[in-house]
mmCIF file of C-alpha atoms in Angstrom:
data_model
loop_
_atom_site.group_PDB
_atom_site.id
_atom_site.type_symbol
_atom_site.label_atom_id
_atom_site.label_comp_id
_atom_site.label_asym_id
_atom_site.label_seq_id
_atom_site.Cartn_x
_atom_site.Cartn_y
_atom_site.Cartn_z
ATOM 1 C CA MET A 1 27.478 21.998 -2.124
ATOM 2 C CA ASN A 2 24.252 19.189 -1.247
ATOM 3 C CA SER A 3 21.255 20.513 -3.212
ATOM 4 C CA HIS A 4 17.883 19.707 -1.016
ATOM 5 C CA ASN A 5 14.549 19.039 -3.405
ATOM 6 C CA SER A 6 11.710 20.646 -1.041
ATOM 7 C CA GLU A 7 8.827 19.212 -3.396
ATOM 8 C CA SER A 8 6.634 16.857 -1.683
ATOM 9 C CA LEU A 9 4.949 13.776 -2.507
ATOM 10 C CA THR A 10 2.046 11.393 -1.381
ATOM 11 C CA VAL A 11 2.717 7.832 -1.420
ATOM 12 C CA LEU A 12 -0.406 5.785 -1.496
ATOM 13 C CA PHE A 13 -0.373 2.106 -0.995
ATOM 14 C CA ALA A 14 -3.572 0.214 -1.916
ATOM 15 C CA ASP A 15 -4.385 -3.742 -1.178
ATOM 16 C CA LEU A 16 -7.024 -6.010 -1.900
ATOM 17 C CA SER A 17 -8.834 -6.742 1.340
ATOM 18 C CA GLY A 18 -9.134 -10.694 2.176
ATOM 19 C CA PHE A 19 -6.451 -11.460 -0.807
ATOM 20 C CA THR A 20 -4.837 -14.453 1.035
ATOM 21 C CA ALA A 21 -8.637 -16.015 2.016
ATOM 22 C CA LEU A 22 -9.879 -15.544 -1.748
ATOM 23 C CA THR A 23 -7.212 -17.355 -2.980
ATOM 24 C CA LYS A 24 -7.259 -20.464 -0.871
ATOM 25 C CA THR A 25 -11.046 -20.391 -2.129
ATOM 26 C CA HIS A 26 -10.987 -19.802 -5.213
ATOM 27 C CA GLY A 27 -7.212 -20.890 -5.963
ATOM 28 C CA ASP A 28 -4.377 -19.415 -7.317
ATOM 29 C CA GLN A 29 -6.022 -18.287 -11.085
ATOM 30 C CA ASP A 30 -8.911 -16.869 -10.272
ATOM 31 C CA ALA A 31 -7.003 -14.834 -7.201
ATOM 32 C CA SER A 32 -4.328 -13.399 -9.703
ATOM 33 C CA ASP A 33 -7.033 -12.532 -12.016
ATOM 34 C CA ILE A 34 -8.906 -10.292 -9.843
ATOM 35 C CA ALA A 35 -5.705 -8.845 -8.976
ATOM 36 C CA GLU A 36 -5.006 -8.064 -12.505
ATOM 37 C CA ARG A 37 -8.068 -6.045 -12.794
ATOM 38 C CA PHE A 38 -7.471 -4.310 -9.360
ATOM 39 C CA TYR A 39 -3.843 -3.428 -11.099
ATOM 40 C CA ALA A 40 -6.018 -2.252 -14.146
ATOM 41 C CA LEU A 41 -8.274 -0.277 -12.590
ATOM 42 C CA ALA A 42 -5.839 1.231 -10.445
ATOM 43 C CA GLN A 43 -4.139 2.962 -13.419
ATOM 44 C CA GLU A 44 -7.091 3.636 -15.289
ATOM 45 C CA SER A 45 -8.428 6.099 -12.465
ATOM 46 C CA LEU A 46 -5.382 7.844 -12.160
ATOM 47 C CA THR A 47 -5.595 11.885 -12.632
ATOM 48 C CA GLY A 48 -3.416 14.804 -12.519
ATOM 49 C CA ASP A 49 0.179 13.726 -11.961
ATOM 50 C CA ALA A 50 -0.975 10.561 -10.324
ATOM 51 C CA ARG A 51 1.518 7.508 -11.433
ATOM 52 C CA LEU A 52 1.435 4.008 -10.271
ATOM 53 C CA VAL A 53 4.757 3.378 -9.549
ATOM 54 C CA LYS A 54 4.616 -0.582 -8.940
ATOM 55 C CA THR A 55 2.661 -3.340 -8.067
ATOM 56 C CA ILE A 56 3.888 -5.367 -4.916
ATOM 57 C CA GLY A 57 1.407 -8.695 -4.626
ATOM 58 C CA ASP A 58 -1.886 -7.983 -4.361
ATOM 59 C CA ALA A 59 -1.134 -3.670 -3.914
ATOM 60 C CA VAL A 60 -0.658 -0.947 -5.911
ATOM 61 C CA MET A 61 1.894 2.250 -4.918
ATOM 62 C CA ILE A 62 0.983 5.139 -6.354
ATOM 63 C CA VAL A 63 2.469 8.461 -6.215
ATOM 64 C CA ALA A 64 1.344 11.815 -6.476
ATOM 65 C CA ALA A 65 2.367 15.165 -5.563
ATOM 66 C CA ASP A 66 -1.215 16.424 -4.054
ATOM 67 C CA PRO A 67 -2.987 13.752 -1.633
ATOM 68 C CA ALA A 68 -6.006 14.229 -3.069
ATOM 69 C CA THR A 69 -4.764 13.161 -6.235
ATOM 70 C CA ALA A 70 -3.222 10.414 -5.171
ATOM 71 C CA ILE A 71 -6.409 8.902 -3.518
#
């Protein structure tokens, strides 16, 4: 017998706009530092059941049960 989980999750992806241009202009190290700060800010801003699932290049993936919490 298959069980189905009817729980919904909101998945949010957020990335740094212009990251490629930033890297070209300021170099890999500065771009990396900015991305690390972005990851930290995303983590620090989480509320409720929201959680940062992973970082992907210059982006973060966040999940939460409620869309408002994810945002």
